[in-house]
Structures are given as structure tokens and as C-alpha cells.
XYZ file of C-alpha atoms in Angstrom:
342
model
C 28.675 -125.018 47.058
C 25.317 -123.978 48.556
C 22.276 -124.293 46.329
C 20.302 -121.158 45.383
C 17.221 -122.562 47.076
C 18.979 -122.440 50.447
C 20.418 -118.946 50.043
C 17.135 -117.276 50.900
C 17.195 -118.871 54.379
C 20.626 -117.584 55.324
C 20.986 -114.704 57.757
C 23.313 -111.883 56.798
C 26.111 -111.644 59.380
C 26.990 -108.425 61.162
C 29.449 -106.047 59.471
C 32.168 -106.962 61.946
C 32.083 -110.604 60.904
C 32.648 -109.564 57.306
C 35.667 -107.536 58.279
C 37.366 -110.489 60.010
C 37.521 -113.374 57.547
C 39.124 -116.662 58.452
C 40.317 -118.977 55.755
C 38.364 -122.111 56.877
C 35.094 -120.251 56.384
C 36.173 -117.997 53.518
C 33.837 -119.660 51.037
C 30.946 -119.420 53.492
C 31.579 -115.724 54.186
C 31.755 -114.879 50.491
C 28.423 -116.650 50.012
C 26.974 -114.454 52.749
C 28.305 -111.404 50.934
C 26.575 -112.446 47.724
C 23.310 -112.961 49.586
C 23.662 -109.491 51.104
C 23.693 -107.872 47.669
C 20.985 -110.122 46.232
C 18.628 -109.080 49.024
C 19.050 -105.472 47.899
C 17.799 -106.249 44.388
C 14.286 -104.895 43.693
C 11.475 -107.144 42.538
C 8.421 -105.448 41.027
C 5.512 -106.930 39.137
C 1.830 -106.362 38.502
C -1.159 -108.597 37.919
C -2.622 -109.350 34.489
C -4.843 -106.888 32.628
C -8.143 -106.680 34.483
C -11.204 -106.724 32.246
C -13.632 -105.042 34.627
C -13.926 -102.652 37.541
C -17.027 -103.405 39.537
C -19.794 -103.948 36.979
C -18.124 -101.830 34.265
C -16.213 -103.774 31.569
C -12.712 -102.555 30.708
C -11.650 -103.244 27.126
C -9.253 -101.747 24.590
C -8.375 -98.880 24.309
C -8.653 -98.534 28.094
C -6.739 -100.219 30.862
C -6.668 -99.911 34.640
C -3.312 -101.704 34.909
C -0.297 -99.852 33.549
C 0.775 -101.304 30.213
C -2.732 -102.441 29.243
C -4.800 -100.852 26.474
C -3.575 -97.894 24.449
C -0.891 -95.502 25.749
C -3.177 -92.635 24.610
C -5.358 -93.352 27.671
C -2.620 -94.218 30.135
C -3.305 -93.323 33.797
C -6.768 -91.907 32.988
C -8.937 -94.614 34.561
C -8.608 -95.587 38.219
C -10.258 -98.573 39.917
C -10.543 -98.140 43.684
C -10.230 -100.930 46.226
C -14.020 -100.884 46.578
C -14.520 -101.451 42.838
C -15.471 -97.895 41.869
C -14.204 -96.672 38.484
C -13.131 -93.039 38.161
C -11.799 -90.846 35.363
C -8.896 -88.485 36.035
C -9.150 -84.985 34.546
C -7.409 -81.669 35.329
C -10.445 -80.626 37.392
C -10.575 -83.783 39.536
C -11.635 -87.426 39.593
C -15.163 -88.266 38.506
C -17.170 -91.486 39.010
C -17.839 -93.398 35.793
C -21.432 -94.530 35.309
C -20.937 -96.469 32.107
C -18.596 -97.042 29.136
C -19.938 -97.795 25.672
C -17.583 -99.323 23.105
C -20.096 -99.591 20.232
C -20.950 -95.873 20.437
C -17.620 -94.844 21.988
C -18.302 -92.660 25.014
C -17.957 -92.498 28.785
C -20.767 -91.316 31.057
C -19.561 -89.422 34.120
C -21.193 -88.241 37.306
C -20.148 -84.879 38.703
C -21.194 -84.753 42.382
C -20.497 -80.997 42.451
C -23.095 -80.181 39.791
C -26.649 -79.156 40.601
C -29.183 -81.961 40.959
C -32.903 -82.191 41.641
C -32.418 -82.573 45.382
C -30.693 -79.178 45.565
C -33.729 -77.288 44.244
C -33.098 -73.593 44.986
C -30.149 -74.338 47.290
C -27.019 -73.968 45.181
C -23.842 -75.584 46.511
C -20.311 -74.428 45.608
C -19.286 -76.049 42.342
C -16.278 -76.242 40.043
C -15.931 -76.234 36.287
C -15.429 -79.612 34.629
C -12.491 -79.771 32.228
C -10.648 -82.266 30.035
C -7.000 -82.491 29.075
C -6.855 -81.382 25.440
C -3.735 -83.494 24.860
C -5.738 -86.722 25.305
C -8.086 -88.399 22.829
C -11.100 -87.441 24.950
C -13.605 -84.746 24.004
C -16.849 -83.340 25.381
C -19.746 -84.752 23.409
C -21.970 -82.356 21.427
C -24.891 -84.299 22.941
C -24.313 -82.461 26.221
C -26.414 -79.446 27.172
C -25.469 -77.114 30.013
C -27.952 -75.351 32.257
C -26.905 -72.335 34.331
C -28.867 -71.058 37.319
C -29.315 -67.597 38.825
C -26.933 -65.826 36.449
C -26.286 -62.103 36.731
C -28.234 -60.312 33.995
C -25.722 -57.476 34.107
C -22.856 -59.756 33.054
C -24.574 -62.533 31.082
C -26.881 -62.096 28.089
C -30.003 -63.966 29.208
C -32.730 -63.892 26.577
C -34.784 -66.357 24.565
C -32.464 -67.685 21.899
C -34.691 -67.345 18.807
C -35.609 -63.731 19.515
C -32.049 -62.710 20.349
C -30.614 -64.429 17.269
C -33.059 -62.619 15.009
C -31.989 -59.245 16.394
C -28.283 -59.940 16.844
C -27.215 -62.785 14.537
C -23.535 -61.910 15.008
C -23.843 -62.366 18.799
C -26.197 -65.318 18.787
C -23.619 -67.742 20.231
C -22.990 -65.528 23.260
C -26.520 -65.625 24.658
C -27.879 -67.950 27.340
C -31.280 -69.231 26.265
C -33.841 -68.632 29.026
C -36.667 -70.333 27.119
C -34.886 -73.593 26.317
C -36.773 -76.872 26.438
C -34.647 -78.254 29.269
C -35.147 -75.184 31.454
C -38.899 -75.532 31.024
C -38.773 -79.319 31.495
C -35.996 -80.132 33.919
C -35.270 -83.896 33.650
C -36.789 -85.905 36.506
C -37.903 -82.760 38.369
C -39.637 -80.222 36.118
C -40.810 -78.094 39.063
C -37.639 -78.202 41.159
C -36.858 -74.501 40.666
C -39.315 -72.078 42.222
C -37.655 -68.697 42.529
C -34.463 -69.261 40.530
C -33.742 -68.516 36.901
C -32.407 -70.996 34.347
C -30.807 -70.627 30.939
C -29.123 -72.997 28.487
C -25.672 -72.278 27.099
C -23.087 -74.501 25.419
C -19.554 -73.380 26.369
C -17.082 -73.795 23.547
C -14.108 -74.169 25.896
C -13.290 -74.736 29.542
C -12.422 -71.074 29.953
C -15.904 -69.972 28.864
C -17.389 -72.433 31.356
C -15.298 -70.949 34.153
C -16.320 -67.460 33.083
C -20.003 -68.370 33.213
C -19.619 -69.781 36.719
C -18.187 -66.456 37.879
C -21.599 -64.876 37.244
C -23.925 -67.842 37.848
C -24.815 -69.604 41.091
C -24.406 -73.134 39.722
C -24.769 -75.298 36.629
C -25.476 -78.849 35.540
C -24.844 -81.006 32.503
C -27.580 -82.932 30.694
C -26.858 -85.457 27.941
C -29.250 -87.047 25.496
C -29.287 -90.824 25.775
C -30.285 -92.868 22.748
C -33.133 -95.285 23.424
C -33.922 -96.250 19.811
C -32.678 -96.215 16.252
C -34.268 -92.916 15.225
C -32.610 -89.498 15.601
C -35.385 -88.371 17.979
C -35.423 -91.502 20.147
C -33.585 -89.819 22.994
C -34.228 -88.925 26.599
C -32.450 -86.318 28.729
C -30.448 -87.472 31.765
C -28.052 -85.738 34.140
C -24.366 -86.440 33.614
C -21.436 -85.688 31.341
C -20.883 -87.601 28.129
C -17.232 -87.789 27.079
C -16.452 -89.193 23.633
C -13.258 -91.129 22.896
C -11.430 -92.525 19.877
C -10.489 -96.174 19.452
C -7.031 -96.377 17.826
C -7.208 -99.346 15.466
C -3.991 -100.919 14.191
C -3.294 -104.109 12.278
C -1.085 -105.389 15.107
C -3.843 -104.895 17.671
C -6.441 -106.622 15.486
C -4.066 -109.541 14.965
C -3.307 -109.688 18.673
C -6.989 -109.820 19.617
C -7.962 -112.344 16.931
C -8.803 -115.529 18.840
C -8.086 -117.733 15.810
C -4.615 -116.283 15.345
C -3.583 -115.114 18.782
C -6.201 -114.390 21.426
C -4.068 -111.818 23.215
C -4.696 -108.406 24.767
C -3.406 -105.167 23.238
C -0.950 -103.360 25.484
C 2.293 -101.431 25.449
C 5.750 -101.315 26.988
C 5.584 -98.962 29.965
C 9.039 -97.514 29.272
C 8.958 -97.038 25.482
C 5.152 -97.142 24.962
C 5.744 -99.398 21.953
C 3.055 -101.981 21.147
C 2.940 -105.310 22.970
C 0.580 -108.227 22.566
C -0.050 -109.438 26.113
C -0.438 -113.186 26.030
C -0.969 -116.020 28.466
C 2.391 -116.200 30.200
C 4.436 -114.421 27.538
C 4.311 -111.282 25.424
C 4.808 -110.863 21.676
C 5.406 -107.885 19.461
C 2.398 -108.641 17.233
C 0.750 -111.964 18.073
C 0.733 -114.546 20.852
C 1.582 -117.175 18.226
C 4.358 -115.076 16.721
C 7.852 -116.571 16.802
C 9.197 -113.248 18.064
C 7.534 -113.746 21.432
C 9.480 -112.244 24.273
C 10.873 -114.404 27.024
C 9.698 -112.052 29.763
C 6.790 -113.094 31.894
C 3.534 -111.256 31.343
C 3.428 -109.643 34.759
C 6.952 -108.321 34.552
C 6.593 -106.667 31.144
C 3.321 -105.000 32.087
C 4.923 -103.490 35.136
C 7.727 -102.052 33.064
C 10.394 -103.859 35.070
C 11.605 -107.387 35.519
C 12.676 -109.155 38.661
C 16.436 -108.804 38.461
C 19.533 -107.967 40.413
C 20.044 -104.233 40.695
C 23.109 -102.484 39.316
C 24.567 -102.069 42.771
C 23.926 -105.734 43.522
C 25.603 -106.836 40.295
C 28.655 -104.718 41.056
C 28.782 -106.129 44.569
C 28.586 -109.727 43.344
C 31.303 -109.072 40.788
C 33.543 -107.572 43.456
C 32.902 -110.537 45.741
C 33.842 -113.083 43.066
C 36.996 -111.126 42.176
C 37.971 -110.990 45.837
C 37.327 -114.689 46.331
C 39.545 -115.670 43.403
C 42.308 -113.283 44.565
C 42.377 -114.615 48.136
C 42.251 -118.272 47.112
C 45.440 -117.744 45.097
C 47.282 -116.625 48.244
C 48.262 -118.266 51.517
C 45.653 -118.548 54.303
C 45.075 -115.329 56.233
C 46.119 -115.173 59.872
C 43.165 -115.030 62.240
C 41.903 -111.498 62.770
C 44.654 -109.868 60.702
C 43.667 -107.746 57.712
C 46.030 -106.782 54.948
C 45.523 -104.606 51.870
C 44.817 -107.792 49.906
C 41.914 -109.063 51.996
C 40.434 -105.790 53.266
C 36.779 -105.456 52.327
C 36.166 -101.888 53.539
């Protein structure tokens, strides 16, 4: 009997040679048949959970490899071959500037938004949006500035004065005397002949509606630089807040004294997995219920195995081998209903 280690070096014979089986080489031909089906079996795997993309650390609840992190954020972060991290949203893919896990938020760059270099030249833009089914949300620390809006379609007035006169419509006005319009971050005198007003859209639809009547817009977030509530500076970008799902199993999995694993999930059922060094457990890397699958295979959602068609083919080959061995040798080149393969 040939050893498994030598099967991978065998060459599959042409179909005609399988059709004409001679008894002296029957065992050899059946072995070829088994190799033929084994070659068809898929083998898929993925590397371990990466902990960074470029200079940006990737920790729970995020993951850039499928099966890592929390399933709530599955397929949201993408790490390019050049090491650039991007966030997927319904409106596109946006470069990630930074991720904070202590004050949970993601800072995004929208290359389509207005910036200081544009000045009075407004490029075509698109409204940023988030999938409401995810655990991501636009931070209330964002402010939105709109430029050259139509005064016939948009209420553009100083906020305090308008709110005193029309308190019931206060939320629908775009503040033309806002602090940020008068002190544009990094370029206070960038606008010369264009108007600016500040408005916080409550939904993506209101943002799209504003862009129908305004030339462009930009997002400014307030970055904390100290412990006080007023220790903030304004910078261009989009701050997106996220939740960190905390479970006892994940805490146990990450505890270095007890386990030292990485929180992940099964890619088919999305049930919790503790991704360990070489093996995966349901709660802890030191748990007795550790799975026998290799780490790379479970993360990928598939294991290296013989496909269903291959298994059926191998079973048919073994059945045929036993049936022919029980009979007299077959005459050279003659096929009967008992030894016909196809």
C-alpha cells in the first residue's frame, strides 16, 4: 500500500486509462482514482488575528481578519496591502486616522469634504452615512459647516436671534454667526466671497437635503487635549463612536493569568470563540472544552477537509475495489457491467 506522503507526487492518469483496468495494476489504478478525488478537495485557511494595520492598533471589538473581534463589527474595517486602514459605510470607504479604545471612537478622513486648500473652489461631494444596524453612531462632538447655501431654500440666520423669534423652528436654521464659521480651523481666512453656516443634521436624509441646496460641507470634531470640559480644539474629520460589547467569556478569554486568548467568533454561527495559540476554546484557552481545530481553520470558517464529492468518490472507489477483488481477473481491455467505471 502506498503511503499518504507519496500520494501527492502521483500524476493522475488520463480518463482512458481509468476505463481500461488490468488486474495486475488494479490496486495501483484505484489508488490513482482516490488521488483524483482528493485533489478536488478544497483547502482554505486564514492567518491569525492581526493586532495592527499600519500604525493603528486593532483590538477587540474590532478585527480585520474574519472571525476576530465581535461579530457586531464584522467586515467593517479593511486593511489594504499598503497598510492603510479604512472603514466601510453605505456611502463608501473612508481612511481611518485613529482609533481610541479608552474613549471609544474612530476618527475618519473624508477626502470629498471641503478643506482649507479648496478655499472658494468647491468640489463635488457626497453625504457621509452610517449603517444604522451597526453599533456605530455619529458623535455629538461633530459640527457640520455648509458653504454657499441657497437662502431661498435654507434658513440661514444667526442662531440666537432666530431662536428667540421662532423657538419652534430653532432646530431648522443654519447658524451663519457660529464660532467655527468665524474661526475656520487651521485657515480662518480661507473663505473670501463664500458664505458659511453651521447646522447639525439629525439624520443622513437631512444631510443629503442640505447638500441639494449647498455647494459643499465639512465636518469638524472637537478633540480633547485635557481633563477639563473646555480643553478641546477643533480639527477636520468625522468622529464615529462605537460600543464595546463586554461579556464574561471575553474577559476570561483575554485574562492573561487564566487564558491569554483573543476574543473572536465562529464565522458560520457567529457564536463566541476564544482564539488561542494553536487551538480554540469556547470560553478560555485553558478550558478543557478546547476544540481540536487549528486556529487558522476555525477563523476562516472552514477546515481543510475532503469535499462531499471527494468523499463520495472515495467511497465508490473502495466499494468497487472490494467488488472486483472478489471476482476473477478481468480480461485485458474488456469491460463488463461489474467493472465499468463510467
